Short mmCIF file of C-alpha atoms in Angstrom, two decimals:
data_model
loop_
_atom_site.label_atom_id
_atom_site.label_comp_id
_atom_site.label_asym_id
_atom_site.label_seq_id
_atom_site.Cartn_x
_atom_site.Cartn_y
_atom_site.Cartn_z
CA MET A 28 11.33 10.13 4.29
CA LYS A 29 8.44 12.41 4.18
CA ILE A 30 4.93 11.27 3.25
CA GLY A 31 3.17 14.73 2.78
CA PRO A 32 3.65 16.53 6.17
CA ILE A 33 4.50 13.24 8.03
CA GLU A 34 8.07 12.49 8.66
CA VAL A 35 8.89 8.76 8.79
CA TRP A 36 12.04 7.31 10.11
CA PRO A 37 13.15 4.75 9.82
CA PRO A 38 11.64 4.59 6.30
CA VAL A 39 9.51 1.58 7.23
CA VAL A 40 5.80 1.04 6.58
CA LEU A 41 3.71 -1.94 8.03
CA ALA A 42 1.72 -3.31 5.02
CA PRO A 43 -2.02 -3.40 5.57
CA MET A 44 -2.98 -7.15 5.84
CA ALA A 45 -6.49 -8.40 6.12
CA GLY A 46 -7.13 -10.13 9.35
CA ILE A 47 -3.70 -9.28 10.77
CA THR A 48 -2.93 -5.46 10.95
CA ASN A 49 -5.68 -4.72 13.45
CA ALA A 50 -5.05 -2.32 16.36
CA PRO A 51 -3.54 -5.05 18.83
CA PHE A 52 -0.90 -6.21 16.20
CA ARG A 53 -0.08 -2.68 15.25
CA VAL A 54 0.44 -1.65 18.84
CA LEU A 55 2.97 -4.53 19.36
CA CYS A 56 4.75 -3.56 16.18
CA ARG A 57 4.97 -0.02 17.06
CA GLU A 58 6.27 -0.79 20.62
CA GLN A 59 9.20 -2.42 18.91
CA GLY A 60 10.30 0.26 16.50
CA ALA A 61 9.21 3.37 14.66
CA GLY A 62 7.67 3.72 11.25
CA LEU A 63 4.22 4.02 9.55
CA PHE A 64 1.58 1.27 10.63
CA VAL A 65 -1.39 0.92 8.44
CA CYS A 66 -4.73 -0.71 9.36
CA GLU A 67 -6.51 -3.48 7.47
CA MET A 68 -8.01 -2.74 4.24
CA ILE A 69 -11.36 -0.70 4.46
CA THR A 70 -13.93 -0.69 1.72
CA THR A 71 -15.19 2.84 0.86
CA ARG A 72 -18.75 1.69 0.45
CA ALA A 73 -18.60 0.04 3.87
CA LEU A 74 -17.20 3.12 5.38
CA VAL A 75 -19.73 5.74 3.83
CA GLU A 76 -22.60 3.39 4.80
CA ARG A 77 -21.23 3.11 8.47
CA ASN A 78 -21.15 -0.65 8.48
CA PRO A 79 -20.73 -1.69 12.03
CA LYS A 80 -17.95 -4.02 11.49
CA THR A 81 -16.14 -1.40 9.36
CA LEU A 82 -16.27 1.14 12.02
CA ARG A 83 -15.06 -1.23 14.60
CA MET A 84 -12.03 -1.86 12.36
CA ILE A 85 -10.93 1.92 11.93
CA ARG A 86 -10.53 2.11 15.69
CA PHE A 87 -7.13 3.12 16.76
CA ALA A 88 -5.28 2.81 19.96
CA GLU A 89 -4.62 6.04 21.88
CA SER A 90 -0.84 5.42 21.48
CA GLU A 91 -1.06 5.15 17.67
CA THR A 92 0.27 8.29 15.91
CA PRO A 93 0.03 9.01 12.87
CA ARG A 94 -3.25 6.91 12.35
CA SER A 95 -3.12 5.32 8.74
CA ILE A 96 -6.11 3.87 7.05
CA GLN A 97 -6.00 1.95 3.64
CA LEU A 98 -9.12 2.21 1.50
CA TYR A 99 -10.32 0.10 -1.25
CA GLY A 100 -12.70 1.46 -3.79
CA VAL A 101 -13.39 1.30 -7.40
CA ASP A 102 -16.12 4.09 -7.89
CA PRO A 103 -14.38 7.51 -7.79
CA VAL A 104 -17.45 9.04 -6.28
CA THR A 105 -17.64 6.55 -3.38
CA VAL A 106 -13.86 6.99 -2.88
CA GLY A 107 -14.07 10.66 -2.74
CA ARG A 108 -17.05 10.51 -0.08
CA ALA A 109 -14.96 8.01 1.95
CA VAL A 110 -11.99 10.39 2.07
CA ALA A 111 -14.10 13.32 2.88
CA MET A 112 -15.57 11.47 5.81
CA ILE A 113 -12.29 10.59 7.25
CA VAL A 114 -11.28 14.22 7.06
CA GLU A 115 -14.34 15.85 8.44
CA GLU A 116 -14.57 13.18 11.32
CA ASP A 117 -10.94 13.13 12.08
CA LEU A 118 -10.74 9.36 11.61
CA ALA A 119 -7.05 9.32 10.40
CA ASP A 120 -3.95 11.33 9.53
CA HIS A 121 -2.91 9.22 6.38
CA ILE A 122 -4.73 7.68 3.66
CA ASP A 123 -3.51 4.80 1.50
CA LEU A 124 -5.22 3.43 -1.57
CA ASN A 125 -5.28 -0.17 -2.25
CA PHE A 126 -4.47 -1.05 -6.02
CA GLY A 127 -2.52 -4.14 -5.06
CA CYS A 128 -4.75 -6.71 -3.61
CA PRO A 129 -4.68 -9.84 -5.86
CA VAL A 130 -7.44 -12.06 -4.38
CA PRO A 131 -10.18 -13.14 -6.91
CA LYS A 132 -13.11 -11.62 -4.91
CA VAL A 133 -11.44 -8.24 -5.29
CA THR A 134 -10.02 -8.33 -8.94
CA ARG A 135 -13.17 -10.02 -10.35
CA ARG A 136 -14.83 -6.66 -9.34
CA GLY A 137 -12.10 -4.57 -11.14
CA GLY A 138 -10.54 -3.60 -7.83
CA GLY A 139 -7.22 -4.01 -6.27
CA SER A 140 -4.30 -4.99 -8.67
CA ALA A 141 -6.92 -5.17 -11.64
CA LEU A 142 -7.83 -1.47 -11.46
CA PRO A 143 -4.45 0.28 -12.64
CA TYR A 144 -5.05 -1.30 -16.17
CA LYS A 145 -7.83 1.21 -16.59
CA ARG A 146 -5.78 4.11 -16.78
CA HIS A 147 -8.31 6.93 -16.78
CA LEU A 148 -10.41 5.09 -14.14
CA LEU A 149 -7.40 5.03 -11.93
CA ARG A 150 -6.70 8.88 -12.49
CA ARG A 151 -10.19 9.81 -11.67
CA ILE A 152 -10.13 7.82 -8.37
CA LEU A 153 -6.79 9.48 -7.36
CA ARG A 154 -8.05 12.92 -8.27
CA GLU A 155 -11.21 12.41 -6.15
CA ALA A 156 -9.26 11.27 -3.25
CA VAL A 157 -6.60 14.01 -3.30
CA ALA A 158 -9.18 16.72 -3.75
CA ASN A 159 -11.15 15.65 -0.69
CA ALA A 160 -8.16 14.68 1.49
CA GLY A 161 -7.28 18.35 2.39
CA PRO A 162 -4.15 18.41 4.52
CA LEU A 163 -4.06 14.55 4.67
CA PRO A 164 -1.49 12.88 2.56
CA VAL A 165 -2.76 10.23 0.00
CA THR A 166 -0.63 7.39 -1.01
CA MET A 167 -1.11 4.28 -2.97
CA LYS A 168 0.14 0.74 -3.07
CA MET A 169 0.22 -1.41 -6.24
CA ARG A 170 1.54 -4.35 -7.98
CA LYS A 171 3.49 -4.62 -11.18
CA GLY A 172 0.32 -5.38 -13.17
CA ILE A 173 -2.13 -8.04 -13.80
CA ASP A 174 0.47 -10.40 -15.33
CA ASP A 175 3.55 -10.13 -17.42
CA ASP A 176 1.55 -9.20 -20.56
CA HIS A 177 -0.23 -6.53 -18.79
CA LEU A 178 2.19 -4.47 -16.75
CA THR A 179 0.76 -1.23 -15.45
CA TYR A 180 3.11 -0.10 -12.63
CA LEU A 181 5.07 2.68 -14.52
CA ASP A 182 1.89 4.30 -16.11
CA ALA A 183 0.21 4.16 -12.70
CA GLY A 184 3.23 5.72 -10.94
CA ARG A 185 3.25 8.53 -13.28
CA ILE A 186 -0.41 9.09 -13.11
CA ALA A 187 -0.11 9.07 -9.15
CA ALA A 188 2.58 11.82 -9.23
CA GLU A 189 0.70 13.86 -11.67
CA GLU A 190 -2.51 13.69 -9.53
CA GLY A 191 -0.69 14.75 -6.40
CA VAL A 192 -0.33 11.55 -4.47
CA ALA A 193 2.30 11.87 -1.81
CA ALA A 194 4.11 8.58 -2.29
CA VAL A 195 3.61 5.26 -4.17
CA ALA A 196 4.55 1.76 -2.96
CA LEU A 197 5.20 -1.33 -5.47
CA HIS A 198 4.77 -4.88 -4.56
CA ALA A 199 7.28 -6.12 -7.17
CA ARG A 200 4.89 -9.17 -8.19
CA THR A 201 1.97 -9.33 -10.60
CA ALA A 202 -1.53 -10.24 -9.45
CA ARG A 203 -1.13 -13.64 -11.24
CA GLN A 204 2.14 -14.25 -9.12
CA HIS A 205 -0.02 -13.80 -6.00
CA TYR A 206 2.63 -14.34 -3.34
CA GLY A 207 4.66 -17.02 -5.24
CA GLY A 208 8.05 -16.80 -7.03
CA VAL A 209 10.54 -14.18 -6.25
CA ALA A 210 9.82 -10.38 -6.09
CA ASP A 211 11.26 -8.42 -8.92
CA TRP A 212 13.25 -5.69 -7.32
CA ASP A 213 14.39 -4.41 -10.69
CA ALA A 214 10.94 -3.25 -11.22
CA ILE A 215 11.22 -0.99 -7.95
CA ALA A 216 14.31 0.63 -9.49
CA ARG A 217 12.62 1.19 -12.77
CA LEU A 218 9.66 2.74 -11.02
CA LYS A 219 11.91 5.03 -8.99
CA GLU A 220 13.49 6.19 -12.21
CA ALA A 221 10.30 6.92 -13.70
CA VAL A 222 8.76 8.60 -10.64
CA SER A 223 11.59 10.60 -9.13
CA GLU A 224 9.44 13.52 -7.76
CA ILE A 225 7.74 11.59 -4.89
CA PRO A 226 8.97 8.81 -2.44
CA VAL A 227 8.77 5.39 -3.88
CA LEU A 228 8.57 2.46 -1.43
CA GLY A 229 9.53 -1.13 -2.21
CA ASN A 230 7.60 -4.12 -1.14
CA GLY A 231 8.25 -7.90 -1.53
CA ASP A 232 10.71 -10.50 -0.06
CA ILE A 233 11.86 -8.47 2.91
CA TRP A 234 12.24 -11.28 5.62
CA CYS A 235 14.91 -9.51 7.78
CA ALA A 236 16.25 -6.10 8.44
CA ASP A 237 19.20 -6.76 5.99
CA ASP A 238 16.74 -7.53 3.26
CA ALA A 239 15.40 -4.05 3.67
CA LEU A 240 19.05 -2.50 3.63
CA ARG A 241 19.87 -4.40 0.45
CA MET A 242 16.52 -3.45 -1.37
CA VAL A 243 17.24 0.32 -0.70
CA ALA A 244 20.84 -0.18 -1.99
CA GLU A 245 19.81 -2.06 -5.01
CA THR A 246 16.83 -0.12 -6.13
CA GLY A 247 17.39 3.44 -4.76
CA CYS A 248 13.86 3.22 -3.34
CA ASP A 249 13.16 5.66 -0.36
CA GLY A 250 11.66 3.22 1.92
CA VAL A 251 10.37 -0.27 2.32
CA VAL A 252 7.02 -1.95 2.99
CA VAL A 253 7.02 -4.96 5.26
CA GLY A 254 4.14 -7.55 5.07
CA ARG A 255 4.59 -11.25 5.63
CA GLY A 256 8.07 -10.92 7.02
CA CYS A 257 6.66 -9.69 10.33
CA LEU A 258 4.00 -12.34 10.86
CA GLY A 259 4.57 -13.68 14.19
CA ARG A 260 7.55 -11.45 14.58
CA PRO A 261 6.75 -7.85 15.58
CA TRP A 262 10.31 -7.28 16.89
CA LEU A 263 11.38 -7.33 13.17
CA PHE A 264 10.46 -3.51 13.51
CA ALA A 265 13.17 -3.04 16.22
CA ASP A 266 15.66 -4.77 13.85
CA LEU A 267 14.63 -2.51 11.12
CA GLU A 268 15.10 0.63 13.26
CA HIS A 269 18.58 -0.53 14.30
CA ALA A 270 19.52 -1.43 10.73
CA PHE A 271 18.62 2.06 9.28
CA ASP A 272 20.39 3.57 12.05
CA GLY A 273 23.46 1.76 11.25
CA SER A 274 23.44 -0.56 14.08
CA SER A 275 24.14 -4.41 13.99
CA GLU A 276 21.89 -5.16 16.94
CA ARG A 277 19.16 -7.58 16.33
CA ALA A 278 16.17 -8.64 18.36
CA ARG A 279 16.58 -12.50 19.34
CA PRO A 280 13.93 -13.26 21.92
CA THR A 281 13.79 -16.48 23.88
CA LEU A 282 10.79 -18.71 23.53
CA GLY A 283 9.59 -17.26 26.90
CA GLU A 284 9.77 -13.76 25.67
CA VAL A 285 7.94 -14.84 22.48
CA ALA A 286 5.20 -16.53 24.62
CA ALA A 287 4.84 -13.28 26.62
CA VAL A 288 4.17 -11.44 23.41
CA MET A 289 1.75 -14.15 22.16
CA ALA A 290 -0.29 -13.81 25.52
CA ARG A 291 -0.35 -9.81 25.01
CA HIS A 292 -1.47 -10.39 21.47
CA ALA A 293 -4.36 -12.52 22.26
CA GLU A 294 -5.39 -10.35 25.37
CA GLY A 295 -5.25 -7.40 23.01
CA LEU A 296 -7.50 -9.05 20.49
CA ALA A 297 -9.97 -9.92 23.29
CA ALA A 298 -10.26 -6.31 24.24
CA CYS A 299 -10.67 -5.22 20.65
CA PHE A 300 -13.21 -7.87 19.56
CA ASP A 301 -15.07 -7.72 23.10
CA VAL A 302 -15.80 -11.52 22.64
CA GLU A 303 -13.07 -13.57 24.26
CA ARG A 304 -13.77 -16.91 22.32
CA TYR A 305 -13.82 -15.20 18.87
CA ALA A 306 -10.57 -13.36 19.78
CA VAL A 307 -8.82 -16.49 20.75
CA ALA A 308 -10.05 -18.17 17.59
CA ASP A 309 -8.69 -15.38 15.51
CA PHE A 310 -5.35 -15.61 17.28
CA ARG A 311 -4.94 -19.19 16.35
CA LYS A 312 -3.48 -18.47 12.80
CA HIS A 313 -0.70 -16.56 14.62
CA VAL A 314 0.47 -19.55 16.60
CA GLY A 315 2.55 -21.24 13.83
CA TRP A 316 4.13 -17.94 12.83
CA TYR A 317 5.27 -17.15 16.48
CA LEU A 318 6.57 -20.58 16.99
CA LYS A 319 8.49 -20.81 13.66
CA GLY A 320 11.82 -22.42 14.13
CA PHE A 321 11.49 -23.26 17.68
CA THR A 322 11.46 -26.77 18.92
CA VAL A 323 7.78 -27.35 20.12
CA GLY A 324 5.91 -30.75 20.25
CA ALA A 325 3.18 -31.42 17.88
CA GLU A 326 0.78 -32.08 20.75
CA LEU A 327 1.64 -28.82 22.35
CA ARG A 328 1.31 -26.84 19.11
CA ARG A 329 -2.09 -28.39 18.50
CA GLU A 330 -3.10 -27.42 22.03
CA LEU A 331 -2.10 -23.68 21.52
CA ALA A 332 -3.67 -23.71 17.98
CA THR A 333 -7.19 -24.94 19.31
CA ALA A 334 -7.35 -22.95 22.58
CA GLU A 335 -10.75 -21.63 23.21
CA SER A 336 -10.23 -19.33 25.97
CA LEU A 337 -7.38 -16.93 27.28
CA ASP A 338 -6.89 -19.30 30.26
CA GLY A 339 -6.51 -22.22 27.93
CA LEU A 340 -3.96 -20.42 25.83
CA ARG A 341 -1.97 -19.20 28.93
CA ALA A 342 -1.95 -22.67 30.13
CA GLY A 343 -0.52 -23.82 26.96
CA LEU A 344 2.11 -21.19 26.72
CA ALA A 345 3.20 -21.97 30.28
CA LYS A 346 4.34 -25.38 29.07
CA LEU A 347 6.72 -24.04 26.54
CA GLU A 348 10.52 -24.30 27.21
CA HIS A 349 10.88 -20.77 28.07
CA ASP A 350 14.65 -20.81 28.17
CA GLN A 351 15.02 -21.94 24.62
CA PRO A 352 16.88 -19.48 22.51
CA TRP A 353 16.05 -17.77 19.23
CA PRO A 354 16.40 -20.30 16.59
CA PRO A 355 18.77 -19.84 13.65
CA ASN A 356 17.71 -19.73 9.92
CA THR A 357 14.36 -18.30 10.57
CA ASP A 358 14.64 -15.38 8.23
CA THR A 359 12.69 -17.21 5.62
CA PRO A 360 9.34 -16.72 4.00
CA ARG A 361 6.23 -16.71 6.06
CA GLY A 362 2.43 -16.73 5.29
CA LYS A 363 0.84 -17.61 2.16
CA SER A 364 2.71 -18.35 -1.07
CA GLY A 365 1.99 -19.71 -4.52
CA GLU A 366 0.84 -18.39 -7.95
CA ARG A 367 -2.57 -18.26 -9.49
CA ALA A 368 -3.38 -20.11 -12.66
CA LYS A 369 -5.16 -16.78 -13.82
CA VAL A 370 -6.56 -13.72 -12.51
CA LEU A 371 -10.35 -13.32 -12.29
CA LEU A 372 -11.36 -10.08 -14.08
CA PRO A 373 -14.80 -8.55 -14.92
CA ASP A 374 -16.00 -9.64 -18.48
CA GLY A 375 -14.05 -7.74 -21.17
CA TRP A 376 -11.78 -6.00 -18.57
CA LEU A 377 -8.72 -6.31 -20.92
CA ASP A 378 -10.45 -4.98 -23.97
CA ASP A 379 -9.78 -1.19 -23.47
CA PRO A 380 -7.27 0.12 -20.85
CA TRP A 381 -8.77 3.61 -21.17
CA ASP A 382 -12.37 2.87 -20.52
CA CYS A 383 -13.64 4.61 -17.40
CA ALA A 384 -16.76 2.59 -16.70
CA VAL A 385 -17.22 1.28 -13.19
CA PRO A 386 -18.26 -2.32 -13.10
CA ALA A 387 -21.68 -3.36 -11.88
CA ASP A 388 -21.30 -4.47 -8.22
CA ALA A 389 -17.81 -3.10 -7.97
CA GLU A 390 -18.16 -1.59 -4.64
CA SER A 391 -18.01 -4.25 -1.78
CA ASP A 392 -19.62 -3.62 1.56
CA ILE A 393 -17.31 -5.82 3.52
CA SER A 394 -14.05 -4.70 4.84
CA GLY A 395 -10.85 -6.57 5.49
CA GLY A 396 -10.13 -8.24 2.08
#
């Protein structure tokens, strides 16, 4: 699969996830298998204003090539300035634009999965991004639409192709679905039929490597985007590489091997954040994902999930039954799920799908979703 000048094999992309896909986690995933690994969502306003937190978030490890940044923006001018900054300062090799985030604090500003409803505004943003990107490929990730009554993905895909976007990725849910229900893979197939001139990537309900192969076979998509399926399981990328290369080999680490990766992950966060206690606290959310399916007592799980130092975490990890084999039936949903009662939108957002006005206070100065 080619994303502009970048050749990607296997055709696998790590989805940008707020608070997850920082450099330490990306390095762990990249060590397991090849693909394209995207950083957390970066807001264009925060980038151009050189917000210190945002500048820390776009740091890449020396081993990371190519470097992929995902941008969130609503104002075409600000998006263009952010893209130009990335090019001029050599901050990345690939730029992805976020039109898929469903969280209320994003959609109520008209951003994320709300934005493609405004077709002309979407076109202006894409045009500015591509015009300022120079040799860097620009891609976009989106959802089916706001809800079943306001589907936008086919129009958005066509606009993207017309404006020179190098590839489009579709999370086959609406914003209202959030992460609930079942992903509509038929929508991925329809998008591929509508936008045949550029790669189309499918996203949603890939919990194991065989799911990825099945998505490609059923939809005709050119590649897959993996998000929640790799939570606590960076070796999923080893499985994906084997699967796309035609091998039946799958990674099945023991609990001891999982514990070693957990320690490395936390140590990487400490080096990234510079404050050990903050890093260990940030790692707590990963504990349940790493231990999913293993037999671990409630008291030890609680000890690991409340550790306040690397030494405390290592002490807890040492108590695990290291010879315990990989548990069966773990290729199941991970992370958040559930639908929203409604999608929060700016006042009058649905009145005119062709309106180009940028909502007041649309641009956030906080990165990470």
